[in-house]
Amino acid sequence: MVSSSSSSSSSPGSSVKRNWSIDDFEIGKPLGKGKFGRVYLARESKSKYIVALKVIFKEQVEKYKMHHQLKREMAIQTSLRHPNVLRLYGWFHDNEKIYLILEYAHGGELYKELRRSRHFSEKQAATYIASLAQALAYCHEKHVIHRDIKPENLLLDHEGRLKIADFGWSVQSKTKRHTMCGTLDYLAPEMVEKKAHDYAVDNWTLGVLCYEFLYGVPPFEADSQADTFRRIMKVDLTFPFTPRVSTEAQNLIIQLLVKDSAKRLSLEKILEHPWIIKNADPSGTCDE
Ligand code: AK6
């Protein structure tokens, strides 16, 4: 028995189809390994529409008791429509696997681009931060808190447009512990302290990302997890002399990396910040 669900929009292909199966796709090269499964480049045979197909083993989902979580996530995510949020077109399953039909981002992972170029230009950085702020404002409107934005979760499409590609919020308590053994670099003080937190955690992360985009390293990096923790709690923020970064950019970072979450710059104010107005490309693309 194969059942599936998909969004009512035009992709993949222009036909509205509710019952996808693996036979509808030609599978290509692997794109990577994510939580719970592998992702492949794939093409819907009839329309030739290129997608990323994520294959998840049901056994894994059951082992971690993620069934309800997954169903809820699929319902929310198939309804999200934003140019800077990677689309989940639909999903289907067979006896042992669940398949997610995801948008393919041709430009690949943003962090690889960052490592390659060491750091981004102010124009690039401002464009990415503005794209992120718009995508997050859209998600927050829909009561979706991301909580796990980091360069690894950001992809670029063929025009260099940023796409938030993964949703940490949806794998709540289980990955929270996971996060604690991983990197603390992107977490806000209220999260490293495991206090109650809200939408403002994403705004903190934007400050961290803005710093990393411009300087090539996250602001609170340290040799040990304990030291990163201490630096986040103190908001131990310093700006290196090189690369040379404008004081307007530093001003935005300072207004986002504020310990008291209520005092952080709102997403709306980020989009009105002089540095963003001056540097961000309104089309969200920057190919230079
Ligand atoms: C890779 C690329 C595209 C593919 C919206 C699973 C889950 C239990 C997602 C998910 C939505 C849901 C899930 C994952 C993603 C990714 C790679 C990131 O697995 N949910 C089990 C509960 C929940 O996105 N996202 O897996 S997206 C893609 C690449 C690599 C280069 N270009 N384009």
CSV table of C-alpha atoms and ligand atoms in Angstrom, one decimal:
chain,number,residue,atom,x,y,z
A,1,MET,CA,0.0,0.0,0.0
A,2,VAL,CA,1.5,3.3,-1.1
A,3,SER,CA,0.1,6.5,0.0
A,4,SER,CA,1.3,10.0,-0.3
A,5,SER,CA,0.6,13.6,0.1
A,6,SER,CA,1.7,16.6,-1.9
A,7,SER,CA,1.1,20.3,-2.2
A,8,SER,CA,-1.4,21.6,-4.7
A,9,SER,CA,1.1,23.8,-6.5
A,10,SER,CA,2.5,23.3,-9.9
A,11,SER,CA,5.7,21.5,-9.0
A,12,PRO,CA,7.2,19.1,-9.7
A,13,GLY,CA,5.9,19.4,-13.2
A,14,SER,CA,2.7,21.3,-13.9
A,15,SER,CA,0.3,18.5,-13.0
A,16,VAL,CA,-1.3,18.2,-9.5
A,17,LYS,CA,-0.5,14.7,-8.3
A,18,ARG,CA,-1.3,13.3,-5.0
A,19,ASN,CA,0.0,9.8,-5.3
A,20,TRP,CA,3.7,9.9,-6.1
A,21,SER,CA,5.7,6.7,-6.0
A,22,ILE,CA,9.4,5.9,-6.5
A,23,ASP,CA,8.6,4.7,-10.0
A,24,ASP,CA,7.8,8.4,-11.0
A,25,PHE,CA,11.5,9.3,-10.4
A,26,GLU,CA,14.8,8.7,-12.0
A,27,ILE,CA,17.4,8.7,-9.3
A,28,GLY,CA,20.8,10.5,-9.8
A,29,LYS,CA,23.9,11.2,-7.8
A,30,PRO,CA,23.8,11.4,-4.0
A,31,LEU,CA,23.7,15.0,-2.7
A,32,GLY,CA,24.4,14.3,0.9
A,33,LYS,CA,23.5,12.6,4.2
A,34,GLY,CA,21.1,14.3,6.5
A,35,LYS,CA,19.3,13.4,9.7
A,36,PHE,CA,17.5,10.1,9.2
A,37,GLY,CA,18.5,9.6,5.6
A,38,ARG,CA,20.2,10.3,2.3
A,39,VAL,CA,19.4,12.8,-0.3
A,40,TYR,CA,19.6,12.2,-4.0
A,41,LEU,CA,19.3,14.3,-7.1
A,42,ALA,CA,16.2,13.0,-8.9
A,43,ARG,CA,14.0,13.8,-11.9
A,44,GLU,CA,10.3,13.3,-12.2
A,45,SER,CA,10.1,11.2,-15.4
A,46,LYS,CA,7.1,12.8,-16.9
A,47,SER,CA,7.8,16.5,-16.4
A,48,LYS,CA,11.6,16.2,-16.3
A,49,TYR,CA,11.4,18.4,-13.2
A,50,ILE,CA,14.6,18.2,-11.1
A,51,VAL,CA,14.2,17.7,-7.4
A,52,ALA,CA,16.1,16.5,-4.4
A,53,LEU,CA,14.7,13.2,-3.0
A,54,LYS,CA,15.3,12.4,0.6
A,55,VAL,CA,15.0,8.8,1.5
A,56,ILE,CA,14.2,8.0,5.2
A,57,PHE,CA,14.1,4.6,6.7
A,58,LYS,CA,10.9,4.0,8.6
A,59,GLU,CA,12.8,1.8,11.1
A,60,GLN,CA,14.8,4.9,12.1
A,61,VAL,CA,11.8,7.1,12.4
A,62,GLU,CA,10.1,4.4,14.6
A,63,LYS,CA,13.3,3.9,16.7
A,64,TYR,CA,13.3,7.5,17.6
A,65,LYS,CA,9.5,7.7,17.9
A,66,MET,CA,9.4,10.5,15.4
A,67,HIS,CA,6.3,9.4,13.5
A,68,HIS,CA,4.0,12.1,14.8
A,69,GLN,CA,6.7,14.7,14.6
A,70,LEU,CA,7.3,13.8,11.0
A,71,LYS,CA,3.6,13.9,10.0
A,72,ARG,CA,3.2,17.3,11.7
A,73,GLU,CA,6.3,18.6,10.1
A,74,MET,CA,5.2,17.5,6.7
A,75,ALA,CA,1.8,19.2,7.1
A,76,ILE,CA,3.4,22.5,8.1
A,77,GLN,CA,6.3,22.4,5.6
A,78,THR,CA,4.3,21.6,2.5
A,79,SER,CA,2.3,24.8,3.3
A,80,LEU,CA,5.4,27.1,3.5
A,81,ARG,CA,5.9,29.2,0.4
A,82,HIS,CA,8.8,31.6,0.5
A,83,PRO,CA,11.6,32.3,-2.1
A,84,ASN,CA,14.2,31.9,0.7
A,85,VAL,CA,12.7,28.7,2.2
A,86,LEU,CA,13.5,25.4,0.5
A,87,ARG,CA,10.2,23.9,-0.7
A,88,LEU,CA,8.9,20.6,0.4
A,89,TYR,CA,6.8,19.7,-2.6
A,90,GLY,CA,5.3,16.5,-1.2
A,91,TRP,CA,6.1,13.1,0.3
A,92,PHE,CA,5.2,9.4,-0.1
A,93,HIS,CA,6.2,6.1,1.4
A,94,ASP,CA,6.4,2.4,0.7
A,95,ASN,CA,6.9,-0.5,3.1
A,96,GLU,CA,10.3,0.5,4.5
A,97,LYS,CA,11.0,4.0,3.4
A,98,ILE,CA,9.6,7.5,3.4
A,99,TYR,CA,10.5,9.9,0.6
A,100,LEU,CA,10.5,13.6,0.8
A,101,ILE,CA,10.3,15.5,-2.5
A,102,LEU,CA,12.4,18.6,-1.9
A,103,GLU,CA,13.5,21.6,-4.0
A,104,TYR,CA,16.9,21.2,-5.5
A,105,ALA,CA,19.3,24.0,-4.8
A,106,HIS,CA,21.9,24.0,-7.6
A,107,GLY,CA,24.4,26.3,-5.9
A,108,GLY,CA,24.9,23.8,-3.0
A,109,GLU,CA,25.9,24.6,0.5
A,110,LEU,CA,26.5,28.1,1.5
A,111,TYR,CA,29.2,27.2,4.0
A,112,LYS,CA,31.3,25.6,1.3
A,113,GLU,CA,31.1,28.9,-0.6
A,114,LEU,CA,32.1,30.7,2.6
A,115,ARG,CA,35.1,28.4,3.2
A,116,ARG,CA,36.1,28.8,-0.4
A,117,SER,CA,36.0,32.6,-0.4
A,118,ARG,CA,37.2,32.9,3.3
A,119,HIS,CA,34.6,35.7,3.9
A,120,PHE,CA,31.9,37.4,1.9
A,121,SER,CA,31.7,41.0,0.6
A,122,GLU,CA,29.5,43.4,2.5
A,123,LYS,CA,27.0,43.3,-0.4
A,124,GLN,CA,26.8,39.5,-0.3
A,125,ALA,CA,26.6,39.3,3.5
A,126,ALA,CA,23.9,42.0,3.6
A,127,THR,CA,21.9,40.2,0.9
A,128,TYR,CA,22.0,36.9,2.7
A,129,ILE,CA,21.1,38.5,6.1
A,130,ALA,CA,18.2,40.4,4.4
A,131,SER,CA,17.0,37.1,2.8
A,132,LEU,CA,17.2,35.3,6.1
A,133,ALA,CA,15.4,38.0,7.9
A,134,GLN,CA,12.5,37.9,5.3
A,135,ALA,CA,12.3,34.1,5.4
A,136,LEU,CA,12.3,34.1,9.3
A,137,ALA,CA,9.6,36.8,9.4
A,138,TYR,CA,7.5,34.7,7.2
A,139,CYS,CA,8.1,31.6,9.3
A,140,HIS,CA,7.5,33.5,12.6
A,141,GLU,CA,4.1,34.7,11.1
A,142,LYS,CA,3.3,31.0,10.7
A,143,HIS,CA,4.4,30.3,14.3
A,144,VAL,CA,7.4,28.4,13.1
A,145,ILE,CA,10.7,29.0,15.1
A,146,HIS,CA,13.7,27.6,13.3
A,147,ARG,CA,16.2,27.4,16.2
A,148,ASP,CA,18.9,25.7,14.2
A,149,ILE,CA,20.0,28.1,11.6
A,150,LYS,CA,23.7,27.6,10.8
A,151,PRO,CA,25.7,27.8,7.6
A,152,GLU,CA,25.3,24.0,7.1
A,153,ASN,CA,21.5,24.4,6.8
A,154,LEU,CA,21.7,27.1,4.2
A,155,LEU,CA,21.7,26.3,0.5
A,156,LEU,CA,22.1,28.5,-2.6
A,157,ASP,CA,20.0,28.1,-5.8
A,158,HIS,CA,21.3,28.6,-9.4
A,159,GLU,CA,21.1,32.4,-9.0
A,160,GLY,CA,22.9,32.5,-5.7
A,161,ARG,CA,19.6,33.1,-3.8
A,162,LEU,CA,19.8,31.8,-0.2
A,163,LYS,CA,17.4,29.0,0.9
A,164,ILE,CA,16.9,27.9,4.5
A,165,ALA,CA,17.0,24.1,3.9
A,166,ASP,CA,16.4,22.4,7.1
A,167,PHE,CA,14.2,22.8,10.2
A,168,GLY,CA,15.8,22.0,13.5
A,169,TRP,CA,12.7,23.1,15.4
A,170,SER,CA,10.8,20.1,14.1
A,171,VAL,CA,13.0,17.6,15.7
A,172,GLN,CA,12.6,19.1,19.1
A,173,SER,CA,13.8,17.4,22.3
A,174,LYS,CA,15.7,14.6,20.5
A,175,THR,CA,18.0,16.9,18.5
A,176,LYS,CA,18.2,19.3,21.4
A,177,ARG,CA,20.5,16.9,23.2
A,178,HIS,CA,22.2,16.3,19.9
A,179,THR,CA,22.8,20.0,19.5
A,180,MET,CA,24.4,20.1,23.0
A,181,CYS,CA,27.0,17.6,21.9
A,182,GLY,CA,27.6,19.5,18.7
A,183,THR,CA,28.6,23.1,18.1
A,184,LEU,CA,27.4,25.8,20.5
A,185,ASP,CA,28.7,28.5,18.2
A,186,TYR,CA,25.2,29.6,16.9
A,187,LEU,CA,23.2,29.2,20.0
A,188,ALA,CA,21.8,32.2,22.0
A,189,PRO,CA,22.6,32.5,25.7
A,190,GLU,CA,19.0,31.5,26.7
A,191,MET,CA,19.5,28.3,24.7
A,192,VAL,CA,23.0,27.3,26.0
A,193,GLU,CA,21.5,27.9,29.4
A,194,LYS,CA,18.4,25.8,28.5
A,195,LYS,CA,16.1,28.6,29.6
A,196,ALA,CA,12.7,29.3,28.0
A,197,HIS,CA,13.3,30.9,24.7
A,198,ASP,CA,11.2,32.4,21.9
A,199,TYR,CA,11.4,33.9,18.4
A,200,ALA,CA,14.4,36.1,19.4
A,201,VAL,CA,16.8,33.1,19.3
A,202,ASP,CA,16.7,33.3,15.5
A,203,ASN,CA,17.7,37.0,15.7
A,204,TRP,CA,20.7,36.2,17.8
A,205,THR,CA,21.7,33.6,15.2
A,206,LEU,CA,21.5,36.3,12.5
A,207,GLY,CA,24.0,38.3,14.4
A,208,VAL,CA,26.4,35.3,14.6
A,209,LEU,CA,25.9,34.6,10.9
A,210,CYS,CA,26.4,38.2,9.9
A,211,TYR,CA,29.7,38.2,11.8
A,212,GLU,CA,30.8,34.9,10.3
A,213,PHE,CA,29.8,36.0,6.7
A,214,LEU,CA,32.0,39.1,7.1
A,215,TYR,CA,35.0,37.7,9.1
A,216,GLY,CA,34.9,34.0,8.1
A,217,VAL,CA,34.7,32.7,11.6
A,218,PRO,CA,31.9,32.7,14.2
A,219,PRO,CA,32.3,35.4,16.9
A,220,PHE,CA,32.5,33.1,20.0
A,221,GLU,CA,34.8,30.4,18.6
A,222,ALA,CA,37.1,28.9,21.2
A,223,ASP,CA,39.3,25.8,21.7
A,224,SER,CA,36.8,24.1,24.0
A,225,GLN,CA,33.0,23.9,24.3
A,226,ALA,CA,33.3,25.3,27.8
A,227,ASP,CA,35.2,28.4,26.6
A,228,THR,CA,32.6,29.0,23.8
A,229,PHE,CA,29.9,28.7,26.5
A,230,ARG,CA,31.7,31.3,28.6
A,231,ARG,CA,32.2,33.7,25.7
A,232,ILE,CA,28.5,33.5,24.7
A,233,MET,CA,27.3,34.1,28.3
A,234,LYS,CA,29.6,37.2,28.5
A,235,VAL,CA,28.8,38.2,25.0
A,236,ASP,CA,32.6,38.4,24.6
A,237,LEU,CA,32.5,40.2,21.2
A,238,THR,CA,35.5,41.6,19.5
A,239,PHE,CA,36.1,42.7,15.9
A,240,PRO,CA,39.4,41.9,14.2
A,241,PHE,CA,41.1,44.6,12.1
A,242,THR,CA,41.2,42.4,9.1
A,243,PRO,CA,39.3,41.8,7.0
A,244,ARG,CA,38.2,45.5,7.1
A,245,VAL,CA,34.5,45.6,7.9
A,246,SER,CA,32.4,48.8,8.0
A,247,THR,CA,31.2,50.2,11.3
A,248,GLU,CA,27.6,50.1,10.0
A,249,ALA,CA,27.9,46.3,9.7
A,250,GLN,CA,29.5,46.1,13.2
A,251,ASN,CA,26.6,48.2,14.5
A,252,LEU,CA,24.1,45.7,13.2
A,253,ILE,CA,26.0,42.8,14.7
A,254,ILE,CA,26.2,44.6,18.1
A,255,GLN,CA,22.4,45.2,18.1
A,256,LEU,CA,21.7,41.5,17.4
A,257,LEU,CA,24.2,39.9,19.8
A,258,VAL,CA,22.4,41.3,22.9
A,259,LYS,CA,22.1,39.0,25.9
A,260,ASP,CA,18.6,40.2,26.8
A,261,SER,CA,16.5,38.7,24.0
A,262,ALA,CA,13.8,41.4,24.4
A,263,LYS,CA,16.4,44.1,23.5
A,264,ARG,CA,17.6,42.4,20.3
A,265,LEU,CA,16.8,44.1,17.0
A,266,SER,CA,13.6,42.8,15.5
A,267,LEU,CA,13.5,41.3,12.1
A,268,GLU,CA,11.6,44.3,10.8
A,269,LYS,CA,14.3,46.6,12.2
A,270,ILE,CA,17.0,44.5,10.6
A,271,LEU,CA,15.4,45.1,7.2
A,272,GLU,CA,15.4,48.8,7.9
A,273,HIS,CA,19.0,49.0,9.1
A,274,PRO,CA,21.1,51.5,7.1
A,275,TRP,CA,23.8,48.8,6.4
A,276,ILE,CA,21.1,46.5,4.9
A,277,ILE,CA,19.4,49.3,3.0
A,278,LYS,CA,22.8,50.4,1.6
A,279,ASN,CA,24.2,46.9,0.7
A,280,ALA,CA,21.5,44.3,0.3
A,281,ASP,CA,20.4,43.4,-3.3
A,282,PRO,CA,16.6,43.6,-3.3
A,283,SER,CA,16.4,40.6,-5.7
A,284,GLY,CA,18.2,38.4,-3.2
A,285,THR,CA,20.7,37.4,-5.7
A,286,CYS,CA,24.3,38.4,-6.0
A,287,ASP,CA,26.6,36.7,-8.5
A,288,GLU,CA,29.9,38.3,-8.3
B,1,AK6,C1,20.3,19.0,-0.8
B,1,AK6,C2,20.8,20.5,-2.6
B,1,AK6,C3,18.6,20.2,-2.0
B,1,AK6,C4,17.9,18.6,-0.2
B,1,AK6,C5,12.7,21.6,3.7
B,1,AK6,C6,12.9,13.7,8.9
B,1,AK6,C7,12.3,15.0,9.1
B,1,AK6,C8,11.9,12.9,10.9
B,1,AK6,C9,13.7,19.6,4.7
B,1,AK6,C10,13.5,16.1,7.2
B,1,AK6,C11,12.4,19.2,5.3
B,1,AK6,C12,12.3,18.1,6.1
B,1,AK6,C13,13.5,17.4,6.3
B,1,AK6,C14,14.7,17.7,5.8
B,1,AK6,C15,14.8,18.9,5.0
B,1,AK6,C16,17.1,18.5,4.3
B,1,AK6,C17,18.8,18.9,2.5
B,1,AK6,C18,18.3,19.3,3.8
B,1,AK6,O1,14.3,15.3,7.0
B,1,AK6,N1,12.5,16.0,8.2
B,1,AK6,C19,12.7,12.7,9.8
B,1,AK6,C20,11.4,14.2,11.1
B,1,AK6,C21,11.6,15.2,10.2
B,1,AK6,O2,13.8,20.7,3.9
B,1,AK6,N2,16.0,19.3,4.5
B,1,AK6,O3,17.2,17.3,4.4
B,1,AK6,S1,17.5,19.4,1.3
B,1,AK6,C22,19.0,19.3,-1.0
B,1,AK6,C23,21.2,19.6,-1.6
B,1,AK6,C24,22.6,19.6,-1.7
B,1,AK6,C25,23.0,20.4,-2.7
B,1,AK6,N3,21.9,21.0,-3.3
B,1,AK6,N4,19.5,20.8,-2.8
